[in-house]
mmCIF file of C-alpha atoms and ligand atoms in Angstrom:
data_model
loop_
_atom_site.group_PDB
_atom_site.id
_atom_site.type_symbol
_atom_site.label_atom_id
_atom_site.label_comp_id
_atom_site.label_asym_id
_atom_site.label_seq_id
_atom_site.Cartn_x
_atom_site.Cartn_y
_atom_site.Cartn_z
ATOM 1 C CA UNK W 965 0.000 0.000 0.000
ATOM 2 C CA UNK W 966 2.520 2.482 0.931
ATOM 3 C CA UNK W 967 4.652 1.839 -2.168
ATOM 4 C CA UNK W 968 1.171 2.445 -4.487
ATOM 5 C CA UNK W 969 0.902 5.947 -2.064
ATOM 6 C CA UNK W 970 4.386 6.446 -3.199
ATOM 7 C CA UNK W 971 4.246 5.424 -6.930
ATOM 8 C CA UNK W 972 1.164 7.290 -7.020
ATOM 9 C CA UNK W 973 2.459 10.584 -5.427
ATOM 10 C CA UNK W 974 5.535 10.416 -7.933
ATOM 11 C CA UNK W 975 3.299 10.059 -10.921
ATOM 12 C CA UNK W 976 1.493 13.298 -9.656
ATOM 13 C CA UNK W 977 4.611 15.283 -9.063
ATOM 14 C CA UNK W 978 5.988 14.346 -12.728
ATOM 15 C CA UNK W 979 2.822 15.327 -14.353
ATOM 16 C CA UNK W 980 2.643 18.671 -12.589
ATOM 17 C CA UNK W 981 6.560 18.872 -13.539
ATOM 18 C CA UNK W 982 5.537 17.894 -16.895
ATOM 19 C CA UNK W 983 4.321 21.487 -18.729
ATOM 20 C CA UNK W 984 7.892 23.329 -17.318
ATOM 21 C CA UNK W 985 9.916 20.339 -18.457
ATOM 22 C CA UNK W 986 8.623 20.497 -22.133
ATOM 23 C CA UNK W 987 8.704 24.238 -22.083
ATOM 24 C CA UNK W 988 12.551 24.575 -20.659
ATOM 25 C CA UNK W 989 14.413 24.748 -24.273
ATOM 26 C CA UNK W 990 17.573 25.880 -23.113
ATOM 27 C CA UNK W 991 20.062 24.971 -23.385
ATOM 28 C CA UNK W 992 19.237 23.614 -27.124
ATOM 29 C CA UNK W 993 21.837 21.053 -26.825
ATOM 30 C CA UNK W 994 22.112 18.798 -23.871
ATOM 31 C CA UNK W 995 23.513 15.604 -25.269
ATOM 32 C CA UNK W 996 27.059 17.502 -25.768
ATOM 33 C CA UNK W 997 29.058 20.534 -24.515
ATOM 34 C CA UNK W 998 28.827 23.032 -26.858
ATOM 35 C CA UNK W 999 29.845 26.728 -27.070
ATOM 36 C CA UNK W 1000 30.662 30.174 -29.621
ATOM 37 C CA UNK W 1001 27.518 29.792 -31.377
ATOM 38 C CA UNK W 1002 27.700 30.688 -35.224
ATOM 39 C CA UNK W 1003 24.067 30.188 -36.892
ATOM 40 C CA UNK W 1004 23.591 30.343 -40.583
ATOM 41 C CA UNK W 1005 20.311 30.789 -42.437
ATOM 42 C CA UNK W 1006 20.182 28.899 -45.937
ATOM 43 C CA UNK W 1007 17.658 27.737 -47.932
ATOM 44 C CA UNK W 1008 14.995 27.990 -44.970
ATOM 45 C CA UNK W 1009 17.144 26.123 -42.785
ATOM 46 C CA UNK W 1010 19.044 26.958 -39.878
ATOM 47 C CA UNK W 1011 22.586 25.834 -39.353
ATOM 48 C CA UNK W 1012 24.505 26.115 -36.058
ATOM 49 C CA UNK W 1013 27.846 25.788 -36.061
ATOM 50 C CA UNK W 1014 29.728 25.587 -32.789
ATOM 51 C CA UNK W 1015 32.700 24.844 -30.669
ATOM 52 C CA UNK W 1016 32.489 21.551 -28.627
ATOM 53 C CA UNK W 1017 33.999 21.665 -25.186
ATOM 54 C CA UNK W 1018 35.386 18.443 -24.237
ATOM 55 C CA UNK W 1019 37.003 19.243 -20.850
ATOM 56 C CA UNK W 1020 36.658 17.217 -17.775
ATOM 57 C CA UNK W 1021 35.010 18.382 -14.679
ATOM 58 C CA UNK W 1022 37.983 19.181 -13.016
ATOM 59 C CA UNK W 1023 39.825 21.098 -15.625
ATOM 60 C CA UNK W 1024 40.779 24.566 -15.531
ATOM 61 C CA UNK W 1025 41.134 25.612 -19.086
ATOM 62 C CA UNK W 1026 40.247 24.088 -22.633
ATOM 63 C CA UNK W 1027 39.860 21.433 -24.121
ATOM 64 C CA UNK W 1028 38.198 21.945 -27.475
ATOM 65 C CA UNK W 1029 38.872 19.081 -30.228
ATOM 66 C CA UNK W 1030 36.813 20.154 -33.303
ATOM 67 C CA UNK W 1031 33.965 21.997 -34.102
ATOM 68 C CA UNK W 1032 30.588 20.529 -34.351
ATOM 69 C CA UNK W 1033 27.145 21.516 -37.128
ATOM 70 C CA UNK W 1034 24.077 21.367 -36.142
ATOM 71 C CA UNK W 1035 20.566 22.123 -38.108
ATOM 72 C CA UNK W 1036 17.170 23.044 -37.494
ATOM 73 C CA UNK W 1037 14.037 24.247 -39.675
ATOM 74 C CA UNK W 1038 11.502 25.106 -36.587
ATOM 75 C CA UNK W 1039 14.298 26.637 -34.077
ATOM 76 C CA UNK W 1040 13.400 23.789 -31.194
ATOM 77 C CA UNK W 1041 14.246 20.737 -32.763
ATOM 78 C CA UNK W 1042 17.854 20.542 -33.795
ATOM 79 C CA UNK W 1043 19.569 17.581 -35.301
ATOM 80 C CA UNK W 1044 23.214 16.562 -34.978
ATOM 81 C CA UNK W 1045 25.279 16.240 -37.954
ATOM 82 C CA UNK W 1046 28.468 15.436 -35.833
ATOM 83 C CA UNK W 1047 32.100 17.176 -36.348
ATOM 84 C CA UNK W 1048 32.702 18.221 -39.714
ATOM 85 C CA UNK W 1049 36.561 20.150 -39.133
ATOM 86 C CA UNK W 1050 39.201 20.287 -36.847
ATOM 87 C CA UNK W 1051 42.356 21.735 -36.686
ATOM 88 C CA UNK W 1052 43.808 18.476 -37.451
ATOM 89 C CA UNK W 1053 42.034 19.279 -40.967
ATOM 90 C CA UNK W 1054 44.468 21.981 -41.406
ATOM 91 C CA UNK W 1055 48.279 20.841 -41.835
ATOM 92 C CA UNK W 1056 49.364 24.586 -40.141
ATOM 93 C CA UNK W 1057 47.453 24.450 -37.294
ATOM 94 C CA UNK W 1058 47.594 22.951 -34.029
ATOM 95 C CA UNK W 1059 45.630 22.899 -30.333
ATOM 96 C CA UNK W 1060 42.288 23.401 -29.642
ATOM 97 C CA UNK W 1061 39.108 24.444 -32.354
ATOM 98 C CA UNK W 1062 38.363 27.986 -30.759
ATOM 99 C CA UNK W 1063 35.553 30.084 -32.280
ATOM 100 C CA UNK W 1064 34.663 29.809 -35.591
ATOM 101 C CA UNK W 1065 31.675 31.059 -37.894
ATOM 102 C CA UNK W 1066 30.480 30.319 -41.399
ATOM 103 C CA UNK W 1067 29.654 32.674 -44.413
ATOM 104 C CA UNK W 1068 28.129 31.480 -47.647
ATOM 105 C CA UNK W 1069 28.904 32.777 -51.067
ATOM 106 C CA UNK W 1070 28.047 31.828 -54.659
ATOM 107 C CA UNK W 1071 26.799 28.442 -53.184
ATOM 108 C CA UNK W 1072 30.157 27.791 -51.531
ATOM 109 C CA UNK W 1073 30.862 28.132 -47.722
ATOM 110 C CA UNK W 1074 33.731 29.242 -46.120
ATOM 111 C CA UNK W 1075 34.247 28.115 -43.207
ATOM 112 C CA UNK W 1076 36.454 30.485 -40.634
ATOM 113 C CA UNK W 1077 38.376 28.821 -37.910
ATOM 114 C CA UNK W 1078 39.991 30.379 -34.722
ATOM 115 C CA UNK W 1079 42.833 27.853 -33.903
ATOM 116 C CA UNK W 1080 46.485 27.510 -32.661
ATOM 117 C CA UNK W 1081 49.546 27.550 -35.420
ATOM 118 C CA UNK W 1082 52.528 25.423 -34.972
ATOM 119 C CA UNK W 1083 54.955 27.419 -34.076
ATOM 120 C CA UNK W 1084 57.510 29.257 -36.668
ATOM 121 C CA UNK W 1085 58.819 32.647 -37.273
ATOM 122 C CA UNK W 1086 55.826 34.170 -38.755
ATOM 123 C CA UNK W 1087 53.477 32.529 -36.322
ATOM 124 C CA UNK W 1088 55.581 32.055 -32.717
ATOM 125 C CA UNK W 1089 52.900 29.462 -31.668
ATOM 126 C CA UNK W 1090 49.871 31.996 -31.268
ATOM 127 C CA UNK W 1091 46.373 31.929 -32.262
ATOM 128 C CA UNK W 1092 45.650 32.398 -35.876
ATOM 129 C CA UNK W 1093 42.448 32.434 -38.345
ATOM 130 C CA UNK W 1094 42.230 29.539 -41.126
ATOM 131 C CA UNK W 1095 39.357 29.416 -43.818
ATOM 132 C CA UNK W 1096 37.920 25.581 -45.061
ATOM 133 C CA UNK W 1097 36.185 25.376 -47.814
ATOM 134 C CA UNK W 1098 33.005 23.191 -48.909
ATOM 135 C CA UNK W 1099 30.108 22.888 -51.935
ATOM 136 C CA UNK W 1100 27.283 22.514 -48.959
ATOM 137 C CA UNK W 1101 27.004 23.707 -45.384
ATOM 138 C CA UNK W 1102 27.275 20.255 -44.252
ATOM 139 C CA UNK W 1103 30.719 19.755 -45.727
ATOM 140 C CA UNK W 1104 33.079 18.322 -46.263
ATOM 141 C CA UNK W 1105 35.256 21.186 -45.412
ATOM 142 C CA UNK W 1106 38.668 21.758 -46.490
ATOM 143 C CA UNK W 1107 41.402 23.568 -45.782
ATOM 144 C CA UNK W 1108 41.031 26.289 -48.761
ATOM 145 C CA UNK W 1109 44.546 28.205 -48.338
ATOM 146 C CA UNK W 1110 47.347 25.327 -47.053
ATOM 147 C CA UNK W 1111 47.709 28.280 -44.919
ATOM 148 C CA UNK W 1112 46.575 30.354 -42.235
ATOM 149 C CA UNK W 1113 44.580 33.100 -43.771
ATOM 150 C CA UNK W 1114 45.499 35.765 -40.068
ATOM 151 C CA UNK W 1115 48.695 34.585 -37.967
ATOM 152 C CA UNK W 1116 49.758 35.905 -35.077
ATOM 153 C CA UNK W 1117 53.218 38.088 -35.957
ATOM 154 C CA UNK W 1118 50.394 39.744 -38.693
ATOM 155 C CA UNK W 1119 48.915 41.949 -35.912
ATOM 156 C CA UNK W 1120 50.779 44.367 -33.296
ATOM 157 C CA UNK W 1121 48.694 46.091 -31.649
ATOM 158 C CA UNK W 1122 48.635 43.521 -28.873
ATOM 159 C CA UNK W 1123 51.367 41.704 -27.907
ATOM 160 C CA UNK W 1124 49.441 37.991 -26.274
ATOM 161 C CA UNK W 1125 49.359 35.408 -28.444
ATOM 162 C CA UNK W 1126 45.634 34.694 -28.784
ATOM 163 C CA UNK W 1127 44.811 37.851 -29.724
ATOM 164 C CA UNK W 1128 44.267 36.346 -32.927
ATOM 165 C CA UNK W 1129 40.667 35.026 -32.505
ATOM 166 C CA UNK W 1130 36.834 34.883 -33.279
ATOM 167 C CA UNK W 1131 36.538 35.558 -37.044
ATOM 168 C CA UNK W 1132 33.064 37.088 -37.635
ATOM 169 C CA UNK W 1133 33.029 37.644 -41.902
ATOM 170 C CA UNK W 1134 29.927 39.584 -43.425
ATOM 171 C CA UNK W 1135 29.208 40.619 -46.975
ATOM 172 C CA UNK W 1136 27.845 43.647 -47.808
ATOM 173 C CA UNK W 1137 24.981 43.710 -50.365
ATOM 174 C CA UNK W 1138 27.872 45.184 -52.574
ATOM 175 C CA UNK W 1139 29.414 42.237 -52.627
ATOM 176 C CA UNK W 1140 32.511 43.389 -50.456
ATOM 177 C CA UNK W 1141 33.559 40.905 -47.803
ATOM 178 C CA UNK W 1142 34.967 42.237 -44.595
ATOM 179 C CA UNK W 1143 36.353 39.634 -41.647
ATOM 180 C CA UNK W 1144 35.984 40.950 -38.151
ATOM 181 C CA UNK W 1145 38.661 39.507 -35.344
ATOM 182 C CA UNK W 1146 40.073 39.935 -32.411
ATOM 183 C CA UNK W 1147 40.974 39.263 -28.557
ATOM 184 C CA UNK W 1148 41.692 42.816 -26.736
ATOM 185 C CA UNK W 1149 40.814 44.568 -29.605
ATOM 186 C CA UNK W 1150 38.963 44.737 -32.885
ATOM 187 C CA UNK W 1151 40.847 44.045 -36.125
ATOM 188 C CA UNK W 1152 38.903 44.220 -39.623
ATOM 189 C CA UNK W 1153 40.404 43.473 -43.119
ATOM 190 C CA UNK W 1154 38.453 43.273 -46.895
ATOM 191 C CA UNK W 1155 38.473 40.011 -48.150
ATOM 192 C CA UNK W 1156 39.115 39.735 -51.908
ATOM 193 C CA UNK W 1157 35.901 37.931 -54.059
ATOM 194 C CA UNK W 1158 37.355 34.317 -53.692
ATOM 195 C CA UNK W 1159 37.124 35.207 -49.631
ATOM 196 C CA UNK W 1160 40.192 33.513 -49.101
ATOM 197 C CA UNK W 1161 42.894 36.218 -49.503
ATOM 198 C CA UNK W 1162 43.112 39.539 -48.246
ATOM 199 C CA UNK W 1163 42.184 42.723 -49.652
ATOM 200 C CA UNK W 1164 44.151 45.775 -48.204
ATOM 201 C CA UNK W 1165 45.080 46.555 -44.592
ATOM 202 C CA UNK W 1166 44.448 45.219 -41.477
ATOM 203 C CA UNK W 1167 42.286 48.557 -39.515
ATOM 204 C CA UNK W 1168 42.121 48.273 -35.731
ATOM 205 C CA UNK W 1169 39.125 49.756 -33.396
ATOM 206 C CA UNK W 1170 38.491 50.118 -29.951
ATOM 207 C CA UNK W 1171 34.721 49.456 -28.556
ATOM 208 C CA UNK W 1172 34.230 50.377 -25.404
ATOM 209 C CA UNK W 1173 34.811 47.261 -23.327
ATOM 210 C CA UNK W 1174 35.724 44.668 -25.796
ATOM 211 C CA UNK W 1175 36.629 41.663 -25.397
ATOM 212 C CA UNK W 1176 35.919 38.879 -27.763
ATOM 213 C CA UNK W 1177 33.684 37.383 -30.026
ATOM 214 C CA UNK W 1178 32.572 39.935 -32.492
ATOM 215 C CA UNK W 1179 29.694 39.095 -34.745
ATOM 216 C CA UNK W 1180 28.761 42.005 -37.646
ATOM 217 C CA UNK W 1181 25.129 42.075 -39.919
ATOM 218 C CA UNK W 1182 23.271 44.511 -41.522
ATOM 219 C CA UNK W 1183 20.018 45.567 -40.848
ATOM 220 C CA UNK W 1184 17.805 47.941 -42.688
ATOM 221 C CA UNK W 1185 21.055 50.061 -43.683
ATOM 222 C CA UNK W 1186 22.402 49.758 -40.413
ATOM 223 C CA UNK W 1187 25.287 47.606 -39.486
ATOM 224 C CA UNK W 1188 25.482 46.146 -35.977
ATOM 225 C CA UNK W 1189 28.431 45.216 -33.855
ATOM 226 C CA UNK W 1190 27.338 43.068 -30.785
ATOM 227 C CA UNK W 1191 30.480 41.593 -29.157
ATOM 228 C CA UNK W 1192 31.606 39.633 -25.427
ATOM 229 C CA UNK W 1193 32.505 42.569 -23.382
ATOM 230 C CA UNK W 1194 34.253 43.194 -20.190
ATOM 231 C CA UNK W 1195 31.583 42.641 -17.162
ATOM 232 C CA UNK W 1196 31.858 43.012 -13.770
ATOM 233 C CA UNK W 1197 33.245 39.330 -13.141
ATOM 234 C CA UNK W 1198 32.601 37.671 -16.043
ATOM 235 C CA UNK W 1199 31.820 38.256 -19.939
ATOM 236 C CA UNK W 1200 28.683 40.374 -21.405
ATOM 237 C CA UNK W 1201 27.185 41.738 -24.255
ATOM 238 C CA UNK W 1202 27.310 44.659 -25.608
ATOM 239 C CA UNK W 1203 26.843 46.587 -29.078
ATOM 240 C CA UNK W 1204 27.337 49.382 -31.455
ATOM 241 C CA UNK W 1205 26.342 50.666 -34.541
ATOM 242 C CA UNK W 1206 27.479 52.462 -37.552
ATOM 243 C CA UNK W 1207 26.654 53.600 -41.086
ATOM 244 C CA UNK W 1208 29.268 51.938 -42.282
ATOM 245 C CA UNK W 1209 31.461 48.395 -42.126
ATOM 246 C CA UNK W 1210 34.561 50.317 -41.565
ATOM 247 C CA UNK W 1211 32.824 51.993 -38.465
ATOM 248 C CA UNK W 1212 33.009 54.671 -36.870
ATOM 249 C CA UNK W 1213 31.143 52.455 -34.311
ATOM 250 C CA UNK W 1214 28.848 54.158 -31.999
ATOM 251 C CA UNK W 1215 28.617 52.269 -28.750
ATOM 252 C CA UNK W 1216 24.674 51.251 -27.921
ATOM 253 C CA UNK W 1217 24.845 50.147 -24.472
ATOM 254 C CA UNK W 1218 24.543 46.329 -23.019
ATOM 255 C CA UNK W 1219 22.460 43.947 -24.991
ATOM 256 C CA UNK W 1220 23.154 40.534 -22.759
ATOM 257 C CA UNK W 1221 24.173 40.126 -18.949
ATOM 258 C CA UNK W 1222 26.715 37.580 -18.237
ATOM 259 C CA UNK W 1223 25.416 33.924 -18.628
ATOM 260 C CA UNK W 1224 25.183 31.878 -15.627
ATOM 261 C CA UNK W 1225 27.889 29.564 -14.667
ATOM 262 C CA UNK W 1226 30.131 30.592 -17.150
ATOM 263 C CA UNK W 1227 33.092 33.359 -17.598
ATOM 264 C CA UNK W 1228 32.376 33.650 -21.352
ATOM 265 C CA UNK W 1229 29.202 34.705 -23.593
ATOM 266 C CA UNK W 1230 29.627 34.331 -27.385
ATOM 267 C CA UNK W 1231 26.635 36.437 -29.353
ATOM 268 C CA UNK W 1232 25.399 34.776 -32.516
ATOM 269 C CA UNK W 1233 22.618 36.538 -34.134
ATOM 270 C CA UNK W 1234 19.772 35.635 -37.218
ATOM 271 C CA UNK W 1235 16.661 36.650 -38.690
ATOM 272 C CA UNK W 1236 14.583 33.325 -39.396
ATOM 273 C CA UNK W 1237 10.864 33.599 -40.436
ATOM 274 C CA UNK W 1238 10.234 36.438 -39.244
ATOM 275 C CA UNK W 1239 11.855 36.402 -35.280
ATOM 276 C CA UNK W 1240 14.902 37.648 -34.252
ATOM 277 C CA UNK W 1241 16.681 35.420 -32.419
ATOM 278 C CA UNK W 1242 20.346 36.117 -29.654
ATOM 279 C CA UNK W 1243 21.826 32.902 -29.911
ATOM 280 C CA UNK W 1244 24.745 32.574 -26.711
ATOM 281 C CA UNK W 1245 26.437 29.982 -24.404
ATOM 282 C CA UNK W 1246 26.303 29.277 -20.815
ATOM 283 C CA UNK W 1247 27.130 26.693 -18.086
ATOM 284 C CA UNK W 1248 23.861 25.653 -16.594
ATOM 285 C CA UNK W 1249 24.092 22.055 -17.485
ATOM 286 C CA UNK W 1250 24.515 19.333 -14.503
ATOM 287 C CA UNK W 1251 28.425 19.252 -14.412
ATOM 288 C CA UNK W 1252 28.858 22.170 -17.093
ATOM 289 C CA UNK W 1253 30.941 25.490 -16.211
ATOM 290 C CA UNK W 1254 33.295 28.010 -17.839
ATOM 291 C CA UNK W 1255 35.027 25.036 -19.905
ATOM 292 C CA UNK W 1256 31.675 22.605 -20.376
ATOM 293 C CA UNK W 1257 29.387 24.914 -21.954
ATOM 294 C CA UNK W 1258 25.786 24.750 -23.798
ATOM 295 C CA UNK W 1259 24.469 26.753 -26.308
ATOM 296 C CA UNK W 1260 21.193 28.632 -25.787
ATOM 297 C CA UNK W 1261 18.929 30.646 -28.207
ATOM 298 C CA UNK W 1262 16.474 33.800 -26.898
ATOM 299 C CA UNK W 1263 14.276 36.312 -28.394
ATOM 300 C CA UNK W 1264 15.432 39.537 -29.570
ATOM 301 C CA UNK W 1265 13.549 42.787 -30.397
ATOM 302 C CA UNK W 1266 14.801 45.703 -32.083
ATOM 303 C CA UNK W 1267 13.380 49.173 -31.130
ATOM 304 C CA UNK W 1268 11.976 51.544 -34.162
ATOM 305 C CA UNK W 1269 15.445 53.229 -34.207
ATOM 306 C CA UNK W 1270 17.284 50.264 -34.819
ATOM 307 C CA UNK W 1271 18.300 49.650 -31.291
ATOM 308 C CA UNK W 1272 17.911 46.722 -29.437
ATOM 309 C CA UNK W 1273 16.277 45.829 -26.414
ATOM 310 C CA UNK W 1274 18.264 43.865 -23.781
ATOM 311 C CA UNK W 1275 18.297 39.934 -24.120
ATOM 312 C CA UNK W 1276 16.329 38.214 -21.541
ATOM 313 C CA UNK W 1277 18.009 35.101 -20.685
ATOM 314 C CA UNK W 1278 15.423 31.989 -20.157
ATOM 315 C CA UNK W 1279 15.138 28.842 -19.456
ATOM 316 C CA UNK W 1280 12.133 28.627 -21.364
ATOM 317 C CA UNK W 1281 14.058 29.382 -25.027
ATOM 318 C CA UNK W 1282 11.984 30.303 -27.618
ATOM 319 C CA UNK W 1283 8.719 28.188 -29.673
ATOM 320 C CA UNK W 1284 8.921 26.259 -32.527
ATOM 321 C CA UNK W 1285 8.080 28.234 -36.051
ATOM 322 C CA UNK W 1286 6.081 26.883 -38.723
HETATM 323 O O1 FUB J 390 35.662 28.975 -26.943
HETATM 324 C C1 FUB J 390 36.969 29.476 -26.796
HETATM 325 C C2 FUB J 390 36.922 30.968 -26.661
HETATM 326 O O2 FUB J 390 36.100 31.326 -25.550
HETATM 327 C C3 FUB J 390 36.280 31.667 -27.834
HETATM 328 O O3 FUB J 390 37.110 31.753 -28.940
HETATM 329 C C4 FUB J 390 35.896 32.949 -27.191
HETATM 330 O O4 FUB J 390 34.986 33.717 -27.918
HETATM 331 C C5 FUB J 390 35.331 32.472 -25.874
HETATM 332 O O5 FUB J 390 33.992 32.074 -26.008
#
């Protein structure tokens, strides 16, 4: 009897938990640590590529292996295509698969790595930027240069050696390509039209409070520039805005609080049919922290004047669109 009082009393508690436990989306992927989100709309599907942190519980920095492609056509259910590169894939590079982010062109994607080069003269062992290559956003990617497109003796302006990080690459409706970097501080170049090479000089900026993790669109004839920013204690979010890809940037204010659990954020931004959507990492998984994160996905709402209203962080994520 007491055991059917029990049974029964668990049965009630799990359908009451029920509702929450179906509406708690985030973090979107629970089956694996994931982190620097980098989501692509094509052909009405969404792509997420990501880093995939494989360090143990007890470490205390990164472990980061390859980076991982995910896809989804409703925003709630996402499927797992696996790794599809890794710095193994480049014969330059070495270490872990740090941010990355893809940009389509002509029907080709390019995929832009952050990653570690073996060390040599030009490099000294620091962080650099390589580009892979592929006919579909699924892959297979490969190495498109034999070289690293950014390495680390190509910019001074800081002297640590993973300044060299988090390529964010946007083309303009022109057609121009421009690649976005940086640890410490912002570094932009043109890309020539096979986005592989460079096109001119390296310009540096200064946004108040950067950080990391710069990620640059266009939006009705404004271009954005939301990046990981220096918080109280840990990483935030914060933006500015120009008329312009070659700035001057005009700082907007905060647009994300720090995620729980974890000293980094990573901003990731889409349209999709017809929502805006702040896509971003945290820690809250059982046994997750600052180097076993999960990637979550909110609502975002832009003012009339273009700006944007600050991110609310939930566990509830966002509903599935038709
Ligand atoms: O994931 C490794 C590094 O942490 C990324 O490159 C940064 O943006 C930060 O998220």
């Amino acid at each position: 009897m007491r055991l059917k009082i029990k049974i029964f009393t668990l049965c009630g508690l799990g359908l009451m938990l029920a509702p929450q436990l179906l509406k708690a989306q985030n973090p979107i992927i629970t089956d694996v640590f994931t982190a620097d989100p980098a989501p692509l709309v094509y052909d009405d599907t969404v792509y997420l590529y990501t880093s995939h942190d494989t360090a143990s519980v007890s470490s205390t920095n990164y472990e980061m292996k390859d980076w991982l492609v995910f896809s989804s056509t409703d925003m709630k259910n996402w499927k797992n295509h696996g790794p599809k590169l890794s710095p193994k894939d480049f014969s330059w590079a070495t270490g872990d698969a740090y941010a990355a982010e893809v940009a389509e062109r002509d029907g080709k994607f390019y995929f832009y790595v952050s990653t570690f080069h073996k060390d040599d003269d030009r490099s000294n062992g620091g962080a650099a930027i390589g580009v892979a290559v592929a006919d579909s956003p699924l892959g297979p990617f490969k190495d498109a240069k034999g070289e690293a497109l950014i390495y680390n003796e190509m910019t001074t302006d800081n002297p640590h050696g993973w300044d060299d990080i988090d390529p964010s690459v946007f083309v303009d409706d022109d057609g121009q390509a421009y690649m976005y970097w940086g640890n410490g501080s912002l570094k932009m170049v043109k890309l020539k039209d096979n986005m592989i090479e460079l096109d001119g000089e390296i310009q540096y900026y200064n946004p108040k409070n950067f950080i990391e993790g710069p990620w640059v669109y266009k939006r009705k004839g404004l271009y954005y520039l939301v990046y990981a920013s220096k918080g109280e204690e840990r990483e935030r979010v914060e933006y500015a805005t120009s008329d312009s890809p070659e700035g001057p940037w005009e700082y907007r204010g905060i647009l994300a609080d720090s995620a729980p659990n974890s000293f980094t954020i990573h901003p990731g931004i889409i349209e999709y049919k017809g929502k805006d959507y702040f896509f971003y990492h945290n820690g809250v998984l059982p046994t997750g922290g600052s180097y076993r994160r999960s990637i979550a996905v909110d609502y975002m709402y832009y003012n009339e004047d273009g700006t944007i209203q600050k991110v609310e962080q939930t566990e509830e994520g966002v509903e599935a669109v038709e």
